[in-house]
Short mmCIF file of C-alpha atoms in Angstrom, two decimals:
data_model
loop_
_atom_site.label_atom_id
_atom_site.label_comp_id
_atom_site.label_asym_id
_atom_site.label_seq_id
_atom_site.Cartn_x
_atom_site.Cartn_y
_atom_site.Cartn_z
CA MET A 1 70.01 133.15 117.44
CA THR A 2 67.27 135.80 117.48
CA TYR A 3 67.14 138.61 114.96
CA LYS A 4 67.95 141.06 117.76
CA GLU A 5 71.09 139.11 118.59
CA TYR A 6 72.01 139.15 114.92
CA LEU A 7 71.60 142.93 114.77
CA LEU A 8 74.01 143.30 117.69
CA GLU A 9 76.55 141.15 115.83
CA LEU A 10 76.07 143.29 112.71
CA LYS A 11 76.69 146.37 114.84
CA LYS A 12 79.84 144.84 116.27
CA TYR A 13 81.39 143.73 112.98
CA SER A 14 80.23 146.45 110.60
CA PRO A 15 79.61 150.20 110.61
CA TYR A 16 75.86 149.57 110.61
CA ASP A 17 73.54 149.72 113.59
CA PHE A 18 69.97 148.62 112.98
CA SER A 19 69.32 147.74 116.61
CA GLU A 20 67.01 150.70 117.13
CA TYR A 21 64.92 150.18 114.04
CA SER A 22 61.28 149.52 114.82
CA ASP A 23 60.76 145.83 115.65
CA ASN A 24 58.06 144.92 113.21
CA SER A 25 59.74 146.36 110.17
CA ILE A 26 63.35 145.30 110.79
CA GLN A 27 62.22 141.77 111.55
CA ARG A 28 60.24 141.63 108.32
CA ARG A 29 63.11 143.10 106.28
CA LEU A 30 65.57 140.63 107.74
CA GLN A 31 63.22 137.74 107.11
CA LYS A 32 62.96 138.84 103.50
CA VAL A 33 66.74 138.76 103.19
CA LEU A 34 66.92 135.31 104.80
CA ASP A 35 64.27 134.03 102.39
CA GLU A 36 66.02 135.54 99.37
CA TYR A 37 69.44 134.17 100.24
CA LYS A 38 68.03 130.96 101.75
CA MET A 39 70.09 131.49 104.89
CA THR A 40 69.62 131.06 108.61
CA LEU A 41 70.49 133.89 110.98
CA GLU A 42 73.65 131.98 111.94
CA GLU A 43 74.73 131.74 108.30
CA LEU A 44 73.93 135.40 107.84
CA ARG A 45 76.15 136.20 110.81
CA GLU A 46 79.09 134.24 109.35
CA ARG A 47 78.76 136.00 106.01
CA THR A 48 78.41 139.37 107.74
CA ILE A 49 81.67 138.91 109.61
CA ASN A 50 83.65 137.69 106.61
CA ASP A 51 82.36 139.62 103.63
CA ASN A 52 82.25 143.43 103.61
CA LEU A 53 80.78 143.63 100.14
CA PHE A 54 77.96 141.37 101.22
CA VAL A 55 77.23 143.72 104.12
CA GLU A 56 76.80 146.62 101.67
CA GLN A 57 74.39 144.51 99.66
CA LEU A 58 72.56 143.59 102.86
CA VAL A 59 72.13 147.27 103.77
CA ASN A 60 70.71 147.82 100.33
CA ASP A 61 68.25 144.95 100.88
CA ILE A 62 67.22 145.88 104.41
CA THR A 63 66.68 149.58 103.89
CA VAL A 64 63.54 150.78 102.15
CA ASN A 65 64.40 152.89 99.15
CA THR A 66 60.96 153.83 97.90
CA THR A 67 60.78 157.38 96.61
CA ASP A 68 58.84 159.21 93.92
CA PHE A 69 58.96 162.46 92.03
CA PHE A 70 56.58 164.83 93.80
CA ARG A 71 55.33 162.10 96.13
CA ASP A 72 52.06 163.39 97.64
CA ALA A 73 51.50 166.05 94.99
CA ASP A 74 49.43 168.37 97.20
CA ILE A 75 52.28 168.59 99.71
CA TRP A 76 54.58 170.04 97.03
CA LEU A 77 51.95 172.60 96.16
CA GLU A 78 51.79 173.66 99.79
CA TYR A 79 55.61 173.61 100.01
CA VAL A 80 55.98 176.13 97.18
CA GLU A 81 53.39 178.50 98.61
CA THR A 82 54.13 178.38 102.32
CA VAL A 83 57.83 177.55 102.49
CA LEU A 84 59.74 178.45 99.31
CA ASN A 85 57.93 181.72 98.62
CA LYS A 86 58.86 182.98 102.09
CA LEU A 87 62.53 182.21 101.51
CA SER A 88 62.78 183.76 98.07
CA ALA A 89 64.04 187.11 99.41
CA ARG A 90 66.96 185.45 101.18
CA GLN A 91 70.56 185.81 99.96
CA GLN A 92 71.15 182.11 100.26
CA ILE A 93 69.04 179.04 100.92
CA LYS A 94 70.38 175.75 102.25
CA ILE A 95 68.43 172.51 102.06
CA TRP A 96 69.21 169.02 103.34
CA HIS A 97 67.48 165.89 102.10
CA ALA A 98 68.14 163.34 104.86
CA GLY A 99 67.56 159.82 103.54
CA SER A 100 67.36 160.96 99.93
CA SER A 101 67.34 157.45 98.42
CA THR A 102 67.68 157.65 94.62
CA GLY A 103 67.17 161.40 94.64
CA LYS A 104 63.74 161.79 93.07
CA GLU A 105 62.61 164.27 95.71
CA VAL A 106 65.95 166.09 95.47
CA TYR A 107 65.37 166.68 91.76
CA SER A 108 61.68 167.47 92.31
CA ASN A 109 62.87 170.19 94.65
CA LEU A 110 65.49 171.52 92.20
CA ILE A 111 62.85 171.78 89.49
CA LEU A 112 60.65 173.91 91.76
CA LEU A 113 63.57 176.11 92.83
CA ASP A 114 64.39 176.58 89.16
CA GLU A 115 60.79 177.47 88.30
CA LEU A 116 60.77 180.07 91.08
CA GLY A 117 64.10 181.53 89.86
CA ILE A 118 65.90 180.83 93.13
CA LEU A 119 67.95 177.84 92.08
CA LYS A 120 71.24 179.75 91.84
CA LYS A 121 71.23 180.87 95.43
CA THR A 122 70.27 177.49 96.81
CA GLN A 123 72.66 174.83 98.06
CA VAL A 124 71.26 171.33 98.29
CA PHE A 125 72.77 168.50 100.33
CA ALA A 126 71.49 164.94 100.16
CA THR A 127 72.50 161.98 102.30
CA ASP A 128 71.62 158.32 102.57
CA ILE A 129 72.94 155.26 104.39
CA ASN A 130 72.92 153.30 101.15
CA GLN A 131 75.81 153.84 98.73
CA GLN A 132 74.04 152.14 95.87
CA VAL A 133 71.02 154.46 95.85
CA LEU A 134 73.32 157.48 96.12
CA LYS A 135 75.12 156.34 93.01
CA GLU A 136 71.79 156.18 91.18
CA ALA A 137 70.94 159.60 92.56
CA THR A 138 74.08 161.20 91.12
CA GLN A 139 73.16 159.80 87.69
CA GLY A 140 69.64 161.25 87.79
CA THR A 141 68.45 158.62 85.36
CA TYR A 142 65.26 156.68 86.00
CA ARG A 143 62.80 154.44 84.24
CA TYR A 144 60.24 156.47 82.32
CA SER A 145 57.41 153.99 82.84
CA ASN A 146 57.82 153.94 86.63
CA ASN A 147 57.96 157.66 87.10
CA ILE A 148 55.93 159.49 84.51
CA LYS A 149 52.63 159.00 86.34
CA SER A 150 53.72 160.72 89.54
CA ILE A 151 55.16 163.67 87.59
CA GLU A 152 52.01 164.00 85.51
CA THR A 153 49.86 163.83 88.63
CA TYR A 154 51.75 166.78 90.06
CA ILE A 155 51.43 168.75 86.82
CA LYS A 156 47.69 168.08 86.80
CA ILE A 157 47.34 169.35 90.36
CA LEU A 158 49.42 172.44 89.52
CA GLU A 159 47.21 173.23 86.57
CA ALA A 160 44.02 172.67 88.56
CA ASN A 161 45.29 175.15 91.17
CA LYS A 162 46.93 177.67 88.85
CA ASP A 163 44.82 180.60 90.06
CA ASN A 164 46.39 180.50 93.48
CA SER A 165 49.79 178.98 92.91
CA SER A 166 53.12 180.56 91.93
CA ILE A 167 53.98 177.75 89.54
CA LYS A 168 51.26 177.28 86.94
CA SER A 169 52.57 174.19 85.24
CA ILE A 170 55.77 172.31 84.54
CA ASN A 171 57.16 171.69 81.10
CA LEU A 172 58.41 168.10 80.98
CA GLU A 173 60.91 168.70 78.15
CA LYS A 174 62.46 171.62 79.98
CA HIS A 175 63.34 169.57 83.04
CA PHE A 176 63.79 166.06 81.70
CA ASN A 177 65.38 164.30 78.77
CA ILE A 178 62.91 161.59 77.89
CA ASN A 179 63.64 158.57 75.74
CA ILE A 180 60.54 156.42 75.68
CA ALA A 181 62.08 153.76 73.43
CA ASN A 182 64.74 153.12 76.09
CA ASP A 183 62.25 153.65 78.90
CA GLN A 184 64.51 156.40 80.18
CA LEU A 185 63.77 159.60 82.03
CA LYS A 186 66.82 161.67 82.87
CA VAL A 187 66.76 164.93 84.75
CA ASN A 188 68.13 167.93 82.87
CA ASN A 189 71.95 167.85 82.94
CA LYS A 190 72.16 171.23 84.62
CA TYR A 191 70.70 169.72 87.80
CA LEU A 192 73.12 166.83 88.05
CA SER A 193 76.07 168.75 89.43
CA LEU A 194 74.06 170.77 91.92
CA PRO A 195 73.27 168.48 94.86
CA ILE A 196 76.08 167.43 97.15
CA PHE A 197 75.43 163.73 97.72
CA LYS A 198 77.11 162.14 100.72
CA LYS A 199 76.87 158.79 102.36
CA HIS A 200 75.64 159.24 105.91
CA ASP A 201 73.87 157.05 108.42
CA LEU A 202 71.46 159.08 110.57
CA VAL A 203 71.89 156.55 113.38
CA GLN A 204 75.56 157.56 113.72
CA GLY A 205 74.64 161.13 114.59
CA ALA A 206 77.44 163.55 113.62
CA ILE A 207 76.50 164.89 110.21
CA PRO A 208 79.11 165.29 107.45
CA PHE A 209 78.80 169.06 107.04
CA GLU A 210 78.97 172.17 109.19
CA GLU A 211 76.02 173.93 107.62
CA LYS A 212 72.78 174.95 109.19
CA PHE A 213 69.77 174.57 106.99
CA ASP A 214 66.65 176.52 106.13
CA ILE A 215 64.80 173.37 105.13
CA ILE A 216 65.34 169.72 106.06
CA PHE A 217 63.48 167.02 104.17
CA CYS A 218 63.25 163.65 105.89
CA ARG A 219 60.25 161.96 104.38
CA ASN A 220 59.24 158.43 105.36
CA VAL A 221 62.55 157.62 107.01
CA LEU A 222 61.74 158.00 110.71
CA ILE A 223 58.90 155.47 110.37
CA TYR A 224 61.52 152.72 110.34
CA PHE A 225 63.02 153.78 113.69
CA ASN A 226 61.86 153.21 117.24
CA THR A 227 60.71 156.17 119.30
CA SER A 228 63.99 156.79 121.13
CA LEU A 229 66.00 156.80 117.91
CA GLN A 230 63.39 159.08 116.33
CA THR A 231 63.83 161.52 119.19
CA ARG A 232 67.63 161.51 118.82
CA ILE A 233 67.39 162.25 115.14
CA LEU A 234 64.83 165.00 115.66
CA LYS A 235 67.41 166.62 117.95
CA ILE A 236 69.98 166.51 115.14
CA PHE A 237 67.48 168.16 112.82
CA HIS A 238 66.60 170.78 115.41
CA ASP A 239 70.30 171.56 115.99
CA HIS A 240 70.96 171.89 112.28
CA LEU A 241 68.02 174.11 111.39
CA ASN A 242 68.33 177.89 111.23
CA THR A 243 65.94 180.00 113.25
CA SER A 244 62.48 179.39 111.78
CA GLY A 245 63.91 176.59 109.63
CA VAL A 246 61.37 174.12 108.31
CA LEU A 247 61.30 170.35 108.82
CA ILE A 248 59.37 168.36 106.23
CA LEU A 249 58.38 164.83 107.22
CA GLY A 250 56.28 162.23 105.43
CA ASN A 251 52.51 162.72 105.28
CA HIS A 252 51.84 160.36 108.15
CA GLU A 253 54.79 161.12 110.37
CA GLY A 254 54.52 163.34 113.42
CA LEU A 255 56.90 164.61 116.07
CA THR A 256 57.44 162.39 119.06
CA GLY A 257 58.22 163.13 122.67
CA PHE A 258 60.11 166.20 123.71
CA PHE A 259 60.45 167.66 120.22
CA LYS A 260 56.74 168.30 119.97
CA THR A 261 57.50 171.36 122.06
CA ARG A 262 60.42 172.56 119.93
CA PHE A 263 58.60 172.93 116.64
CA ASN A 264 55.45 174.80 115.63
CA ARG A 265 53.08 173.50 113.03
CA LEU A 266 52.92 175.29 109.67
CA GLY A 267 50.25 173.46 107.68
CA SER A 268 51.79 170.07 106.90
CA PHE A 269 55.26 171.18 108.01
CA PHE A 270 57.15 171.87 111.24
CA VAL A 271 58.94 175.13 111.99
CA LYS A 272 61.78 175.28 114.48
CA SER A 273 60.75 177.21 117.54
CA ASN A 274 63.37 178.70 119.78
CA SER A 275 61.10 179.57 122.62
CA PHE A 276 60.98 176.86 125.19
CA HIS A 277 57.49 175.96 126.24
CA PHE A 278 55.82 172.91 127.63
CA LYS A 279 52.72 171.45 126.16
CA TYR A 280 50.67 169.03 128.16
CA MET B 1 33.17 130.65 119.98
CA THR B 2 33.55 134.42 120.35
CA ASN B 3 34.91 135.97 123.50
CA ASN B 4 34.15 139.43 124.81
CA ASN B 5 37.74 140.40 125.12
CA TYR B 6 38.65 141.51 121.59
CA LYS B 7 41.36 144.10 121.22
CA ALA B 8 40.70 144.93 117.57
CA ILE B 9 38.45 144.33 114.58
CA VAL B 10 40.55 144.25 111.42
CA ILE B 11 38.76 144.63 108.10
CA GLY B 12 40.25 144.17 104.63
CA GLY B 13 38.57 145.01 101.35
CA SER B 14 39.19 146.03 97.78
CA ALA B 15 36.97 146.67 94.78
CA GLY B 16 33.43 147.41 95.96
CA SER B 17 34.31 147.50 99.64
CA PHE B 18 33.86 151.23 100.23
CA SER B 19 30.07 151.01 100.31
CA VAL B 20 30.16 147.87 102.45
CA VAL B 21 32.49 149.45 105.01
CA SER B 22 30.48 152.65 104.96
CA LYS B 23 27.31 150.66 105.65
CA ILE B 24 28.92 148.71 108.49
CA LEU B 25 30.24 151.88 110.12
CA SER B 26 26.88 153.63 109.70
CA LYS B 27 25.12 150.88 111.65
CA LEU B 28 27.57 150.66 114.54
CA ASN B 29 26.52 151.55 118.04
CA PRO B 30 27.97 155.04 118.56
CA ASP B 31 29.64 153.80 121.73
CA PHE B 32 31.24 150.79 120.03
CA GLN B 33 34.48 150.45 121.96
CA ILE B 34 36.69 147.95 120.14
CA PRO B 35 39.11 149.72 117.78
CA ILE B 36 38.41 149.01 114.11
CA ILE B 37 41.37 148.85 111.71
CA LEU B 38 40.54 149.18 108.03
CA CYS B 39 42.88 148.23 105.22
CA LEU B 40 41.24 149.05 101.91
CA HIS B 41 42.92 149.18 98.52
CA ARG B 42 42.88 152.71 97.25
CA LEU B 43 44.29 154.99 94.60
CA LYS B 44 48.00 155.60 94.81
CA TYR B 45 48.62 159.11 93.59
CA ILE B 46 45.88 161.13 95.19
CA ARG B 47 44.30 161.57 98.55
CA SER B 48 41.03 160.13 97.45
CA GLY B 49 38.84 161.58 100.17
CA LEU B 50 38.18 158.06 101.41
CA VAL B 51 38.42 158.97 105.08
CA GLU B 52 36.14 161.97 104.61
CA GLY B 53 33.68 159.76 102.71
CA LEU B 54 33.60 157.16 105.48
CA ASN B 55 33.18 159.82 108.16
CA LEU B 56 30.03 161.12 106.50
CA LYS B 57 28.02 158.15 107.72
CA SER B 58 30.15 156.48 110.34
CA LYS B 59 28.88 156.41 113.90
CA ILE B 60 32.44 156.46 115.22
CA ASN B 61 35.34 158.68 114.23
CA VAL B 62 37.41 157.43 111.27
CA ILE B 63 41.02 158.62 111.02
CA GLU B 64 44.21 157.78 109.15
CA PRO B 65 46.78 157.04 111.84
CA LEU B 66 50.20 158.63 112.05
CA ASP B 67 53.24 156.41 112.48
CA LYS B 68 53.61 155.33 116.17
CA GLU B 69 50.10 156.50 117.00
CA LYS B 70 48.52 154.71 119.94
CA ILE B 71 45.44 152.60 119.18
CA LYS B 72 42.42 154.00 121.01
CA SER B 73 38.95 152.63 121.61
CA ASN B 74 35.79 153.90 119.92
CA THR B 75 37.80 154.79 116.80
CA ALA B 76 38.16 153.39 113.30
CA TYR B 77 41.59 153.64 111.64
CA LEU B 78 42.06 153.62 107.89
CA ALA B 79 45.40 152.54 106.38
CA PRO B 80 46.78 155.68 104.69
CA SER B 81 47.15 155.75 100.93
CA ASN B 82 50.51 154.46 99.66
CA TYR B 83 51.68 153.09 103.04
CA HIS B 84 51.60 149.62 104.54
CA LEU B 85 50.02 149.61 107.99
CA PHE B 86 51.31 147.38 110.80
CA ILE B 87 50.39 146.91 114.46
CA GLU B 88 53.19 146.80 117.02
CA PHE B 89 53.22 144.97 120.35
CA ASP B 90 52.99 148.20 122.31
CA ASN B 91 49.54 148.80 120.79
CA THR B 92 50.75 151.43 118.34
CA PHE B 93 50.65 151.60 114.56
CA SER B 94 53.70 151.64 112.36
CA LEU B 95 53.83 152.56 108.70
CA SER B 96 56.10 151.51 105.90
CA THR B 97 56.67 152.55 102.30
CA GLU B 98 58.40 149.33 101.34
CA GLU B 99 57.60 147.52 98.08
CA SER B 100 54.02 146.79 97.09
CA TYR B 101 52.85 143.34 98.12
CA ASN B 102 50.31 141.53 95.94
CA HIS B 103 50.55 144.68 93.79
CA SER B 104 49.12 146.56 96.74
CA ARG B 105 50.23 149.25 99.14
CA PRO B 106 48.60 149.14 101.59
CA SER B 107 48.65 145.37 101.50
CA ILE B 108 45.77 143.71 103.34
CA ASP B 109 47.88 140.60 103.98
CA TYR B 110 50.49 142.71 105.76
CA THR B 111 47.98 144.47 108.04
CA LEU B 112 45.98 141.34 108.83
CA SER B 113 49.07 139.18 109.50
CA SER B 114 50.53 141.85 111.73
CA ALA B 115 47.22 142.05 113.65
CA ALA B 116 47.19 138.26 113.97
CA HIS B 117 50.72 138.31 115.33
CA THR B 118 50.02 141.09 117.83
CA PHE B 119 46.48 140.35 119.03
CA ARG B 120 46.36 136.56 118.51
CA GLU B 121 43.02 135.17 119.79
CA LYS B 122 41.88 138.67 120.73
CA CYS B 123 41.42 139.71 117.12
CA VAL B 124 38.42 139.63 114.79
CA GLY B 125 39.36 139.52 111.10
CA ILE B 126 36.85 140.38 108.39
CA LEU B 127 37.54 140.08 104.66
CA LEU B 128 35.19 141.79 102.23
CA THR B 129 34.58 142.03 98.49
CA GLY B 130 37.59 142.52 96.25
CA ALA B 131 39.21 141.81 92.92
CA ASN B 132 42.48 140.18 93.96
CA LYS B 133 43.81 137.66 96.44
CA ASP B 134 45.49 140.12 98.80
CA GLY B 135 44.05 139.50 102.27
CA ALA B 136 43.37 135.77 101.94
CA LYS B 137 46.65 134.75 103.57
CA GLY B 138 46.33 137.48 106.19
CA ILE B 139 42.91 136.41 107.40
CA LYS B 140 44.09 132.81 107.51
CA ASP B 141 46.90 134.00 109.80
CA ILE B 142 44.25 135.44 112.14
CA PHE B 143 42.43 132.08 112.01
CA ASP B 144 45.66 130.17 112.71
CA LYS B 145 46.38 132.39 115.73
CA LYS B 146 42.88 131.50 117.06
CA GLY B 147 41.32 134.84 116.24
CA TYR B 148 37.72 135.01 115.03
CA THR B 149 37.29 135.18 111.26
CA ILE B 150 34.46 136.34 109.01
CA VAL B 151 34.44 136.34 105.22
CA GLN B 152 31.82 138.29 103.32
CA ASP B 153 29.35 135.98 101.60
CA PRO B 154 30.56 135.93 97.96
CA GLU B 155 26.92 136.10 96.86
CA THR B 156 26.72 139.59 98.37
CA CYS B 157 30.04 140.77 96.89
CA ASP B 158 30.54 143.13 93.94
CA ILE B 159 33.61 141.09 93.09
CA LYS B 160 34.06 137.65 94.62
CA THR B 161 37.77 137.04 93.96
CA MET B 162 39.04 138.10 97.36
CA PRO B 163 36.58 136.21 99.59
CA GLN B 164 36.82 133.15 97.33
CA ALA B 165 40.62 133.18 97.60
CA ALA B 166 40.23 133.13 101.39
CA LEU B 167 37.61 130.38 101.33
CA ARG B 168 39.97 128.22 99.29
CA LEU B 169 42.58 128.51 102.06
CA PHE B 170 40.46 127.76 105.15
CA GLN B 171 36.96 127.59 106.57
CA PRO B 172 36.26 130.83 108.50
CA HIS B 173 34.05 130.91 111.59
CA LYS B 174 31.31 132.74 109.73
CA ILE B 175 30.35 133.69 106.18
CA MET B 176 28.11 136.73 106.43
CA SER B 177 26.30 139.44 104.48
CA PRO B 178 27.15 143.07 105.29
CA ASP B 179 23.98 143.39 107.42
CA GLU B 180 24.90 140.30 109.40
CA ILE B 181 28.42 141.68 109.93
CA SER B 182 26.91 144.91 111.35
CA ALA B 183 24.67 142.94 113.70
CA PHE B 184 27.56 140.71 114.74
CA LEU B 185 29.81 143.66 115.59
CA ASN B 186 27.10 145.33 117.67
CA SER B 187 26.64 142.09 119.60
CA LEU B 188 30.26 142.08 120.79
#
């Protein structure tokens, strides 16, 4: 049995379809699972068919759940100045984090919205394929030692740029409850009830809410998909963005195929364009 | 031993490798055609200006590829900070943010093994100075797939750990100083 054949079996017997993930990465992730469980693909298939709980664990193992507070600090600086500031006059702001993982970027975002005084009029949705990371996300509790450095890096960059940025610094105690003895960093309680976390697999298309969004975050998710799946998901994002809505991808992700023509570049971000024009 | 049909030169390095890579790129023929793929350990939290630094002296353009970007000739590609860099069969790059490997992201083993898998005998692997063993297994993969392998002479390394880890695993085709590596590349 090849790993591609296995993925088709997984698709048949479970709600999960990894068949359009990019070859190199899905093969490596599957191999990692086989090594960890000391299984062959045939054994993995048997277990997949007979054990739903195991399939959930498998999804947790296969998917990449890396996320950080303020990952790529300079991007968040740019985000505040070029995206959030322009929306601050709006009555309401809607944001979707697609592939939110454990929610660190969701809470990073809430902190910035709070600092800018626009938290109350913002609705934040966050989705992920992986139930386990969503559960962690709703708890907003992380290990202090693993996360403090990325937060401090962002604060340093804010302070170095305070002459031309709307947020001059961030007060750790205001936004986090820190317990170093327990190696715990918990986001301020007031943020916990704000995001609407929902399990959703981007591959399945139809999204679990009616809303259109002003901002969609989907950082370092599309890199795991092949080009045709990427294009399908970019269409979902395009359909669910408001006029001039902003799509925020990972630092080294670009638009593929047709959708290059349906977004305009705004610094590191992509703005939905409604005019239809070809680019050669 | 070498053939003139190489599809990529893949270079891994860690501590001390910036100046070596910079020197190699500064001595390249400006019309050097074979794509060069660089996987260098770098700082995690900041864009360190590494690509800008390399471009100052390089004779060919150095860029950090985007995911799914096509590999082009006469270009050097640097693995972006905080991503693993892989090479796909359709001659494109793919990126991943999965767990660090050998405490490294980018991991040199990952990039080199992926290059070995994709390019097989049409790959040149070069492992430079560095302070850990990441890269040793990857360059051996290139060797095992009949690619051409060069390890920097430990005597010319700031830190010998990385080349020595490779030399413990296999005997590469050549052990060379940075100047010899430059001359070798220009002879291809």
